[in-house]
Coordinates of C-alpha atoms in Angstrom, one line a residue:
Chain A
X1 CA -21.4 -28.2 3.9
X2 CA -19.7 -25.0 4.6
X3 CA -19.2 -22.5 7.4
X4 CA -18.5 -19.0 7.1
X5 CA -15.3 -17.1 9.0
X6 CA -13.5 -14.0 8.4
X7 CA -11.2 -13.6 5.6
X8 CA -8.6 -12.5 8.3
X9 CA -8.8 -15.9 9.5
X10 CA -6.7 -17.2 6.4
X11 CA -5.3 -14.7 4.6
X12 CA -3.2 -11.3 5.4
X13 CA -3.1 -7.7 3.8
X14 CA -1.5 -4.2 3.4
X15 CA -3.0 -1.2 1.9
X16 CA -1.0 1.6 0.2
X17 CA -2.4 5.1 -1.4
X18 CA -1.5 7.4 -3.8
X19 CA -3.5 10.1 -4.3
X20 CA -7.4 9.3 -3.6
X21 CA -6.5 5.8 -4.7
X22 CA -6.0 2.8 -2.4
X23 CA -4.8 -0.5 -3.1
X24 CA -5.2 -3.6 -0.9
X25 CA -3.2 -6.5 -1.4
X26 CA -4.7 -10.2 0.2
X27 CA -2.4 -12.9 0.8
X28 CA -3.7 -16.6 1.9
X29 CA -1.5 -18.0 4.5
X30 CA -2.2 -21.5 2.8
X31 CA -2.0 -22.0 -1.0
X32 CA -4.6 -24.5 -0.6
X33 CA -6.9 -21.5 0.3
X34 CA -6.1 -19.4 -2.8
X35 CA -8.6 -20.8 -5.3
X36 CA -11.5 -20.0 -2.5
X37 CA -10.6 -16.6 -1.9
X38 CA -9.6 -15.9 -5.4
X39 CA -13.4 -17.1 -6.4
X40 CA -14.9 -14.9 -3.5
X41 CA -13.2 -12.3 -2.5
X42 CA -14.0 -10.2 -5.9
X43 CA -14.0 -6.6 -6.7
X44 CA -17.8 -6.4 -7.0
X45 CA -18.2 -7.9 -3.2
X46 CA -15.6 -5.2 -1.8
X47 CA -17.4 -2.4 -3.8
X48 CA -21.0 -3.8 -2.8
X49 CA -19.5 -4.1 1.1
X50 CA -18.7 -0.4 1.3
X51 CA -20.3 1.6 -1.0
X52 CA -19.5 4.8 1.1
X53 CA -16.0 4.8 1.6
X54 CA -15.0 3.0 -1.9
X55 CA -17.1 5.5 -4.2
X56 CA -15.0 4.8 -7.4
X57 CA -14.2 1.9 -9.2
X58 CA -12.3 -1.5 -8.2
X59 CA -10.2 -3.4 -10.2
X60 CA -8.8 -6.6 -9.2
X61 CA -5.5 -8.1 -10.2
X62 CA -4.1 -11.5 -9.4
X63 CA -0.5 -13.0 -8.6
X64 CA -1.6 -16.5 -9.2
X65 CA 2.2 -17.8 -8.8
X66 CA 2.2 -16.0 -5.3
X67 CA -1.2 -16.7 -4.3
X68 CA -2.0 -13.1 -4.0
X69 CA -4.7 -10.5 -5.1
X70 CA -4.5 -6.9 -5.7
X71 CA -7.7 -4.3 -5.2
X72 CA -7.1 -1.1 -7.0
X73 CA -9.5 1.2 -5.2
X74 CA -10.5 4.3 -7.0
X75 CA -12.2 7.6 -4.9
X76 CA -11.3 5.3 -2.0
X77 CA -9.7 7.8 0.4
X78 CA -12.0 11.0 0.7
X79 CA -9.6 13.1 -1.4
X80 CA -6.4 11.6 -0.1
X81 CA -4.3 11.7 2.2
X82 CA -3.7 15.9 2.2
X83 CA -7.6 16.3 1.3
X84 CA -8.9 13.9 3.7
X85 CA -10.7 14.7 7.3
X86 CA -10.7 11.3 8.2
X87 CA -8.3 10.3 11.0
X88 CA -6.8 7.5 8.6
X89 CA -6.3 9.9 5.8
X90 CA -3.9 7.7 4.3
X91 CA -6.3 4.5 4.5
X92 CA -3.8 2.3 6.4
X93 CA -6.5 0.7 8.0
X94 CA -8.2 -0.3 4.8
X95 CA -6.6 -3.7 4.7
X96 CA -8.7 -4.9 7.6
X97 CA -11.8 -3.6 5.9
X98 CA -10.9 -6.5 3.6
X99 CA -9.8 -8.8 6.3
X100 CA -13.4 -8.1 8.1
X101 CA -15.2 -9.8 5.0
X102 CA -16.8 -13.4 5.7
X103 CA -15.5 -16.3 3.2
X104 CA -17.3 -19.5 3.1
X105 CA -14.8 -22.5 3.8
X106 CA -15.9 -26.3 3.3
X107 CA -16.3 -27.9 6.9
X108 CA -13.8 -30.5 6.0
X109 CA -11.0 -28.1 5.5
X110 CA -7.7 -29.2 6.9
X111 CA -6.6 -27.2 9.6
Chain B
X1 CA 27.6 -7.8 -5.1
X2 CA 26.6 -4.6 -4.0
X3 CA 25.0 -3.8 -0.5
X4 CA 22.3 -1.4 -0.6
X5 CA 20.6 -0.3 2.8
X6 CA 17.7 1.3 3.7
X7 CA 18.2 3.8 6.7
X8 CA 14.1 5.4 6.8
X9 CA 11.5 4.7 5.0
X10 CA 9.4 7.8 5.7
X11 CA 9.5 11.2 7.2
X12 CA 9.8 10.0 10.8
X13 CA 10.9 7.0 10.6
X14 CA 13.7 6.2 13.8
X15 CA 17.6 6.9 13.4
X16 CA 19.0 4.0 15.9
X17 CA 18.9 1.1 13.6
X18 CA 19.9 3.0 11.0
X19 CA 22.9 3.8 12.7
X20 CA 23.3 0.2 13.2
X21 CA 23.3 -0.4 9.7
X22 CA 25.6 2.4 9.2
X23 CA 28.2 1.2 11.9
X24 CA 27.6 -2.6 11.0
X25 CA 26.0 -3.4 7.8
X26 CA 29.0 -3.2 5.6
X27 CA 27.0 -1.6 3.0
X28 CA 28.3 0.2 -0.4
X29 CA 25.1 2.5 0.0
X30 CA 22.9 3.8 2.5
X31 CA 19.5 5.2 1.4
X32 CA 17.2 7.4 3.7
X33 CA 14.0 7.9 1.5
X34 CA 11.6 10.5 3.6
X35 CA 9.3 12.2 1.1
X36 CA 5.5 11.1 0.5
X37 CA 2.5 13.4 -1.0
X38 CA 1.9 14.4 2.7
X39 CA 5.6 15.1 3.8
X40 CA 6.3 16.8 0.5
X41 CA 3.1 19.0 1.1
X42 CA 4.7 19.8 4.6
X43 CA 8.0 20.7 3.3
X44 CA 6.4 23.3 1.1
X45 CA 4.1 24.6 4.0
X46 CA 7.8 24.8 6.5
X47 CA 9.4 26.7 3.5
X48 CA 6.6 29.1 3.3
X49 CA 7.2 29.6 6.7
X50 CA 10.8 30.0 6.8
X51 CA 12.8 30.1 3.1
X52 CA 15.7 28.7 5.3
X53 CA 13.3 25.5 5.7
X54 CA 11.6 22.8 3.9
X55 CA 13.9 20.1 4.0
X56 CA 13.6 17.0 6.2
X57 CA 13.4 18.3 10.1
X58 CA 15.4 15.2 10.8
X59 CA 18.2 15.8 8.6
X60 CA 20.8 16.8 10.7
X61 CA 20.2 14.2 13.5
X62 CA 20.4 11.3 10.9
X63 CA 23.8 13.1 9.6
X64 CA 24.8 13.6 13.1
X65 CA 24.3 9.7 13.7
X66 CA 25.2 7.9 10.6
X67 CA 27.9 10.3 8.3
X68 CA 31.2 9.6 10.4
X69 CA 30.3 5.7 10.5
X70 CA 29.6 5.6 6.6
X71 CA 32.7 7.7 5.8
X72 CA 34.9 5.6 7.8
X73 CA 33.0 2.3 6.3
X74 CA 33.0 3.7 2.5
X75 CA 29.6 3.5 2.5
X76 CA 27.7 6.4 0.3
X77 CA 24.7 8.0 1.2
X78 CA 21.9 8.7 -0.8
X79 CA 18.9 10.7 0.6
X80 CA 16.0 12.6 -1.1
X81 CA 15.9 14.7 2.7
X82 CA 16.1 17.9 0.8
X83 CA 12.6 17.7 0.2
X84 CA 11.4 21.1 -1.0
X85 CA 14.6 22.7 -0.2
X86 CA 17.6 20.8 -1.7
X87 CA 20.3 24.0 -1.1
X88 CA 19.8 24.5 2.4
X89 CA 19.7 20.7 3.1
X90 CA 23.0 20.5 1.3
X91 CA 24.3 23.1 3.3
X92 CA 23.0 21.5 6.5
X93 CA 25.0 18.2 5.9
X94 CA 28.7 20.6 5.1
X95 CA 28.0 21.9 8.9
X96 CA 27.4 18.7 10.4
X97 CA 30.4 17.3 8.4
X98 CA 32.1 20.3 9.7
X99 CA 30.9 20.1 13.4
X100 CA 32.0 16.1 13.2
X101 CA 35.4 17.4 12.3
X102 CA 34.7 15.5 8.5
X103 CA 36.7 17.7 6.9
X104 CA 36.7 17.0 3.0
X105 CA 33.0 15.2 2.8
X106 CA 31.2 16.4 -0.4
X107 CA 27.8 16.8 -1.1
X108 CA 26.2 16.4 -4.5
X109 CA 22.8 18.3 -4.7
X110 CA 20.6 17.5 -7.4
X111 CA 18.1 20.3 -8.2
X112 CA 15.5 20.5 -10.8
X113 CA 12.7 18.6 -9.3
X114 CA 10.8 21.8 -8.8
X115 CA 9.0 22.7 -11.7
X116 CA 6.5 25.6 -10.7
X117 CA 7.3 27.3 -14.0
X118 CA 6.3 24.6 -16.1
X119 CA 2.9 24.5 -14.3
X120 CA 0.0 27.2 -15.5
X121 CA -3.4 27.7 -14.8
X122 CA -4.4 25.3 -17.5
X123 CA -2.6 22.6 -16.5
X124 CA -4.6 19.6 -16.2
X125 CA -4.9 17.5 -12.7
X126 CA -5.4 14.2 -13.9
X127 CA -6.0 12.8 -10.4
X128 CA -8.7 15.5 -10.0
X129 CA -11.6 14.8 -12.5
X130 CA -9.1 16.2 -15.3
X131 CA -9.7 19.9 -13.5
X132 CA -7.2 22.3 -14.3
X133 CA -5.0 24.0 -12.0
X134 CA -7.0 27.4 -12.1
X135 CA -10.5 25.4 -11.6
X136 CA -9.1 24.4 -8.0
X137 CA -9.1 27.9 -7.1
X138 CA -6.3 28.2 -4.9
X139 CA -2.7 29.5 -4.9
X140 CA 0.1 27.0 -6.0
X141 CA 2.7 26.6 -3.3
X142 CA 5.1 24.1 -4.9
X143 CA 5.1 21.5 -8.5
X144 CA 7.8 18.9 -8.1
X145 CA 8.3 16.5 -11.0
X146 CA 9.5 12.9 -10.1
X147 CA 12.9 12.9 -10.8
X148 CA 15.0 9.3 -11.8
X149 CA 18.2 8.2 -12.9
X150 CA 19.5 10.4 -15.4
X151 CA 19.0 13.1 -12.3
X152 CA 21.0 10.9 -9.6
X153 CA 23.8 9.3 -11.4
X154 CA 25.4 12.4 -12.5
X155 CA 25.8 13.0 -8.3
X156 CA 27.4 9.7 -7.9
X157 CA 29.8 10.3 -11.0
X158 CA 31.1 13.4 -9.0
X159 CA 32.0 10.9 -6.5
X160 CA 30.3 12.4 -3.6
X161 CA 29.8 10.9 -0.3
X162 CA 26.3 12.3 -0.1
X163 CA 24.0 12.8 -2.9
X164 CA 20.6 14.9 -2.0
X165 CA 17.4 15.0 -3.5
X166 CA 14.5 16.5 -3.2
X167 CA 11.4 14.7 -4.9
X168 CA 12.6 11.5 -7.3
X169 CA 11.1 8.3 -7.9
X170 CA 11.6 6.5 -4.4
X171 CA 13.2 3.4 -6.2
X172 CA 15.4 5.5 -8.5
X173 CA 17.6 5.8 -5.2
X174 CA 18.4 2.4 -5.4
X175 CA 18.3 1.8 -8.8
X176 CA 21.0 4.6 -9.3
X177 CA 23.8 2.7 -7.6
X178 CA 23.3 -0.2 -9.3
X179 CA 23.0 1.3 -12.5
X180 CA 26.1 3.3 -11.8
X181 CA 28.1 0.4 -10.4
X182 CA 27.2 -2.6 -12.9
X183 CA 27.2 -0.2 -16.1
X184 CA 23.9 -1.4 -16.9
X185 CA 22.6 0.2 -20.3
X186 CA 20.1 2.6 -19.8
X187 CA 17.7 1.1 -22.0
X188 CA 17.9 -2.6 -20.7
X189 CA 14.2 -2.7 -19.4
X190 CA 14.8 -6.0 -17.8
X191 CA 17.8 -5.0 -15.9
X192 CA 15.9 -1.6 -14.9
X193 CA 12.7 -3.3 -13.8
X194 CA 14.5 -5.8 -11.6
X195 CA 16.8 -2.9 -10.3
X196 CA 13.1 -1.1 -9.7
X197 CA 11.7 -3.9 -7.9
X198 CA 14.8 -3.9 -5.6
X199 CA 14.1 -0.4 -5.0
X200 CA 10.7 -0.7 -4.5
X201 CA 11.3 -3.4 -1.9
X202 CA 13.9 -1.3 -0.1
X203 CA 12.1 2.3 -0.2
X204 CA 9.8 1.8 2.7
X205 CA 12.7 0.5 5.4
X206 CA 11.1 -1.4 7.9
X207 CA 7.6 -2.2 6.2
X208 CA 9.8 -5.7 4.6
X209 CA 11.5 -6.4 7.8
X210 CA 8.5 -7.0 10.2
X211 CA 7.2 -3.2 10.5
X212 CA 3.4 -2.4 8.9
X213 CA 3.0 -6.1 9.5
X214 CA 2.4 -7.5 12.7
X215 CA -0.8 -9.0 13.9
X216 CA -0.7 -10.5 17.4
X217 CA -1.5 -14.0 17.6
X218 CA -1.7 -14.6 13.6
X219 CA 1.4 -12.5 12.4
X220 CA 3.9 -12.1 15.1
X221 CA 7.1 -10.4 14.8
X222 CA 10.4 -11.1 17.3
X223 CA 11.3 -8.2 18.8
X224 CA 9.8 -5.7 16.8
X225 CA 10.8 -2.9 19.3
X226 CA 14.0 -3.3 18.1
X227 CA 13.0 -4.0 14.3
X228 CA 15.9 -3.2 11.9
X229 CA 16.2 -1.8 8.7
X230 CA 16.8 -3.9 5.5
X231 CA 19.8 -4.6 3.8
X232 CA 19.4 -5.7 -0.6
X233 CA 22.5 -8.0 -1.7
X234 CA 22.3 -7.1 -5.7
X235 CA 24.3 -9.0 -8.1
X236 CA 25.1 -8.0 -11.5
X237 CA 21.5 -8.7 -12.8
X238 CA 19.7 -7.3 -9.9
X239 CA 18.8 -10.4 -8.4
X240 CA 18.7 -10.0 -4.8
X241 CA 18.7 -11.3 -1.4
X242 CA 16.7 -9.2 1.3
X243 CA 18.1 -9.5 4.7
X244 CA 18.6 -8.0 7.6
X245 CA 21.6 -7.3 10.7
X246 CA 21.2 -10.8 12.2
X247 CA 21.3 -9.3 16.1
X248 CA 18.2 -6.4 15.0
X249 CA 14.6 -7.6 15.4
X250 CA 12.0 -8.3 13.3
X251 CA 12.5 -10.7 10.3
X252 CA 12.5 -10.9 6.6
X253 CA 10.1 -13.7 5.3
X254 CA 8.3 -14.4 1.9
X255 CA 5.2 -13.0 3.9
X256 CA 6.9 -9.5 5.2
X257 CA 8.3 -9.7 1.5
X258 CA 4.9 -10.0 -0.4
X259 CA 3.3 -7.9 1.6
X260 CA 5.2 -5.0 0.1
X261 CA 6.1 -6.2 -3.3
X262 CA 2.6 -4.6 -4.3
X263 CA 2.6 -1.7 -1.4
X264 CA 0.9 1.3 -3.1
X265 CA 1.3 -0.7 -6.5
X266 CA -1.9 -0.9 -9.0
X267 CA -1.5 -2.6 -12.4
X268 CA 1.8 -5.0 -11.1
X269 CA 2.5 -5.5 -14.6
X270 CA 3.0 -2.0 -15.0
X271 CA 4.6 0.2 -12.3
X272 CA 5.7 3.4 -13.9
X273 CA 8.6 5.4 -12.7
X274 CA 10.7 7.9 -14.5
X275 CA 13.1 5.0 -15.2
X276 CA 11.3 2.2 -16.6
X277 CA 7.6 0.4 -16.8
X278 CA 8.5 -1.9 -14.4
X279 CA 6.7 -5.7 -14.3
X280 CA 6.6 -7.1 -11.4
X281 CA 3.9 -10.0 -11.9
X282 CA 6.1 -12.7 -12.7
X283 CA 8.3 -11.8 -9.8
X284 CA 9.6 -14.9 -7.8
X285 CA 9.8 -14.7 -3.7
X286 CA 12.1 -17.5 -2.1
X287 CA 13.3 -18.0 1.6
X288 CA 16.8 -19.1 1.3
X289 CA 17.4 -19.0 5.0
X290 CA 16.8 -17.7 8.1
X291 CA 15.5 -13.6 7.3
X292 CA 17.1 -14.3 3.8
X293 CA 14.8 -14.1 0.8
X294 CA 15.8 -14.0 -2.6
X295 CA 13.6 -12.0 -5.3
X296 CA 13.9 -12.2 -9.1
X297 CA 12.3 -12.3 -12.4
X298 CA 11.1 -8.5 -11.9
X299 CA 11.4 -7.2 -15.6
X300 CA 10.1 -4.0 -17.7
X301 CA 9.4 -1.9 -20.7
X302 CA 10.2 1.0 -22.2
X303 CA 10.1 4.4 -20.1
X304 CA 7.3 6.6 -19.9
X305 CA 7.4 9.7 -22.0
X306 CA 5.7 11.8 -19.7
X307 CA 6.7 12.3 -16.0
X308 CA 4.5 13.0 -13.1
X309 CA 4.2 16.0 -11.2
X310 CA 3.1 16.6 -7.5
X311 CA 1.1 20.2 -7.5
X312 CA 0.8 21.9 -4.2
X313 CA -2.0 23.9 -3.2
X314 CA -2.3 26.2 0.0
X315 CA -5.0 24.5 1.4
X316 CA -5.8 26.8 4.1
X317 CA -5.8 25.7 7.8
X318 CA -6.4 22.5 9.0
X319 CA -7.7 22.0 12.6
X320 CA -9.0 19.1 14.8
X321 CA -9.7 19.1 18.1
X322 CA -11.3 16.3 20.6
X323 CA -13.0 15.8 23.7
X324 CA -13.2 12.2 25.9
X325 CA -16.3 10.4 27.9
X326 CA -15.3 7.4 29.8
X327 CA -17.3 5.1 32.5
X328 CA -20.9 4.1 32.1
X329 CA -23.1 5.2 29.2
X330 CA -19.8 7.2 27.9
X331 CA -20.9 6.3 24.1
X332 CA -24.2 8.2 24.4
X333 CA -22.8 11.1 26.1
X334 CA -20.2 11.1 23.6
X335 CA -23.0 11.1 20.9
X336 CA -25.0 13.7 22.2
X337 CA -21.6 16.1 22.3
X338 CA -21.1 15.3 18.7
X339 CA -24.8 16.1 18.1
X340 CA -24.6 19.2 20.2
X341 CA -21.3 20.1 18.1
X342 CA -23.4 19.4 15.0
X343 CA -26.5 21.8 16.2
X344 CA -23.7 24.5 17.1
X345 CA -21.7 24.8 14.0
X346 CA -23.4 22.7 10.9
X347 CA -25.4 25.8 9.9
X348 CA -22.9 28.0 9.5
X349 CA -21.5 29.2 6.8
X350 CA -17.9 27.5 6.1
X351 CA -18.7 24.4 8.4
X352 CA -20.9 22.2 5.6
X353 CA -17.3 19.8 5.5
X354 CA -17.1 19.8 9.3
X355 CA -16.3 15.9 10.0
X356 CA -16.8 14.7 13.6
X357 CA -16.2 10.8 14.5
X358 CA -15.9 9.2 17.6
X359 CA -12.9 7.3 18.5
X360 CA -13.6 4.2 20.3
X361 CA -16.9 3.6 18.6
X362 CA -16.3 3.8 14.8
X363 CA -13.7 6.3 13.6
X364 CA -11.5 4.8 11.1
X365 CA -13.9 2.8 9.2
X366 CA -16.8 5.4 9.9
X367 CA -18.0 5.9 6.7
X368 CA -17.6 2.3 5.8
X369 CA -19.7 0.9 8.8
X370 CA -22.7 2.3 10.9
X371 CA -21.9 2.1 14.5
X372 CA -20.6 -1.0 15.8
X373 CA -20.3 -1.3 19.2
X374 CA -20.7 0.2 22.7
X375 CA -17.6 1.4 24.7
X376 CA -16.6 2.8 27.9
X377 CA -13.7 5.0 26.4
X378 CA -15.1 7.4 23.7
X379 CA -13.5 10.2 22.3
X380 CA -15.0 12.8 20.0
X381 CA -12.8 14.2 17.3
X382 CA -13.8 17.1 15.2
X383 CA -11.9 18.4 11.7
X384 CA -12.2 21.0 9.3
X385 CA -10.1 22.3 6.9
X386 CA -10.8 26.2 5.6
X387 CA -9.2 29.0 4.2
X388 CA -10.5 30.8 6.6
X389 CA -8.4 30.6 10.2
X390 CA -10.9 32.1 12.4
X391 CA -13.3 29.2 11.2
X392 CA -10.9 26.6 12.2
X393 CA -10.1 28.8 15.5
X394 CA -14.1 28.5 16.0
X395 CA -14.2 25.0 15.9
X396 CA -11.6 24.5 18.7
X397 CA -13.5 26.5 20.8
X398 CA -16.7 25.1 20.3
X399 CA -15.1 21.6 21.1
X400 CA -13.3 23.2 24.2
X401 CA -16.6 24.8 25.1
X402 CA -18.0 21.1 25.8
X403 CA -16.0 21.0 28.9
X404 CA -18.3 23.0 30.6
X405 CA -21.5 23.3 28.6
X406 CA -21.5 19.6 27.1
X407 CA -22.2 16.2 28.3
X408 CA -21.1 15.2 31.8
X409 CA -17.7 14.4 32.7
X410 CA -16.0 15.4 29.5
X411 CA -12.3 16.0 29.3
X412 CA -8.8 15.7 27.8
X413 CA -9.6 18.4 25.6
X414 CA -6.7 19.1 23.2
X415 CA -6.7 21.0 19.6
X416 CA -4.4 22.0 17.1
X417 CA -4.7 24.1 14.0
X418 CA -1.8 23.7 11.3
X419 CA -1.3 25.1 7.7
X420 CA -2.6 22.7 5.3
X421 CA -1.1 22.1 2.0
X422 CA -3.4 19.9 -0.5
X423 CA -1.7 17.8 -3.7
X424 CA -2.8 16.9 -7.2
X425 CA -1.0 15.2 -9.9
X426 CA -0.2 16.2 -13.5
X427 CA 1.9 15.1 -16.4
X428 CA 4.6 17.0 -18.3
X429 CA 6.9 15.9 -20.7
X430 CA 10.4 14.6 -20.0
X431 CA 12.5 16.8 -22.3
X432 CA 11.0 20.1 -20.2
X433 CA 12.7 18.9 -17.3
X434 CA 16.6 20.1 -16.5
X435 CA 18.2 18.3 -13.6
X436 CA 21.1 19.7 -12.2
X437 CA 23.9 18.8 -9.8
X438 CA 26.0 21.1 -7.6
X439 CA 28.9 19.5 -5.4
X440 CA 29.7 21.1 -2.0
X441 CA 32.5 20.4 0.0
X442 CA 33.0 20.3 4.0

């Protein structure tokens, strides 16, 4: 059996911007959660969740030894910090868009 | 061991903890990093309005706060606070030194990042679907290449107390003292890669000591209000320990370091700078004590042949205005105000891109989610960028008019218009760039 939780419960993240490209790195608090996050948090998953915001391709890089994922999202900032009319024109809060996604964890997961 | 401190991680970063570092950090170098894509655009905007401006607005305050302590402690300053006007910035530092009785202080001004004359109508903007400069259809207000250690080190070699630059690759301000001090070869890609990793971790200041990190209940940071800037202790191989002053707030942990490791990084194995193609993909992060994290195993490959240029265009005017609704049914009243603005403005020519957000309901992530919550405190926020200042002024007028002829109990109108610079990126040949150094003495 499994249950759904917010990624925010088991991982932390940081967003950065270069031009119209946003990157969000995601790090699990407990290395034991890394395999399930790596399996479930795919580039396709993020693209499907936010198609109107992340308009371009998403590339995922993995840093297995540090238990981290890096998502590089093209055409994700409404033109970029100097062009966007949005309030968060850097996309600083895009990290919490990713942390807002659900992941399924086994019921018998420790902690 | 070389001790590098960071006293600013962006244009508006705090001063007080930088003064603490200058006085108590026992630093060899104190670096102030203050340029981003946004603040470089501001620099060009400011210089257009006044040819004597265009450098970092906090330059004089930062120098007044730290220059005397740095001089006393043998700490040299490296900073890109010159932004879009290095020459004027260098004069400001000299003026501060003289006013403080620090005669003999020397300032090395590094220029050559302004490559406006190398940018033409046919220059391709790789971040803009390969459109050309001409196709953007707006006047170019500035073009700055990312300079690297080849531009900064000659400034250090003059022995100057302060080295000031405009656009340089941020990590290069930390890598330059390392190469200069340890005599690393300019093609020792492994060391340049690891040194760039050190610079990359340091360049955003408190983003590695607990800033941009706290999430109460999940990632708590002690005494964030008194957060201290980071210190890097770097050995001759580039291996480093990231730490902070013991009495400063904040924290340095593997988690703060890892988040910063990939900040604004795309492929961790190929982080491009003018100096090296740095490879962070096998970097190790190890806690070695309280607020002490060791970082090693960064490496690198040959530097790129082309250098990145940020091209700034006159973006016309940016206007934003807001009005707030609170109490019962506030969400519906704010939504009505938004619909009224759309009806009154959206069909006019020039308002096609009008953006309206409901702050308190769904603003930052408005294009990601539909409406998500009801709120009893909602702000209607409207924004427009236009070459025509009158259109932007009309936006402010229409938002303010909601006070009398919008929904019930709208209050708290604020509105502002600022000149706007938009930016795109191009590549130019390294050989076309000619950095220079000029020394001024107080």
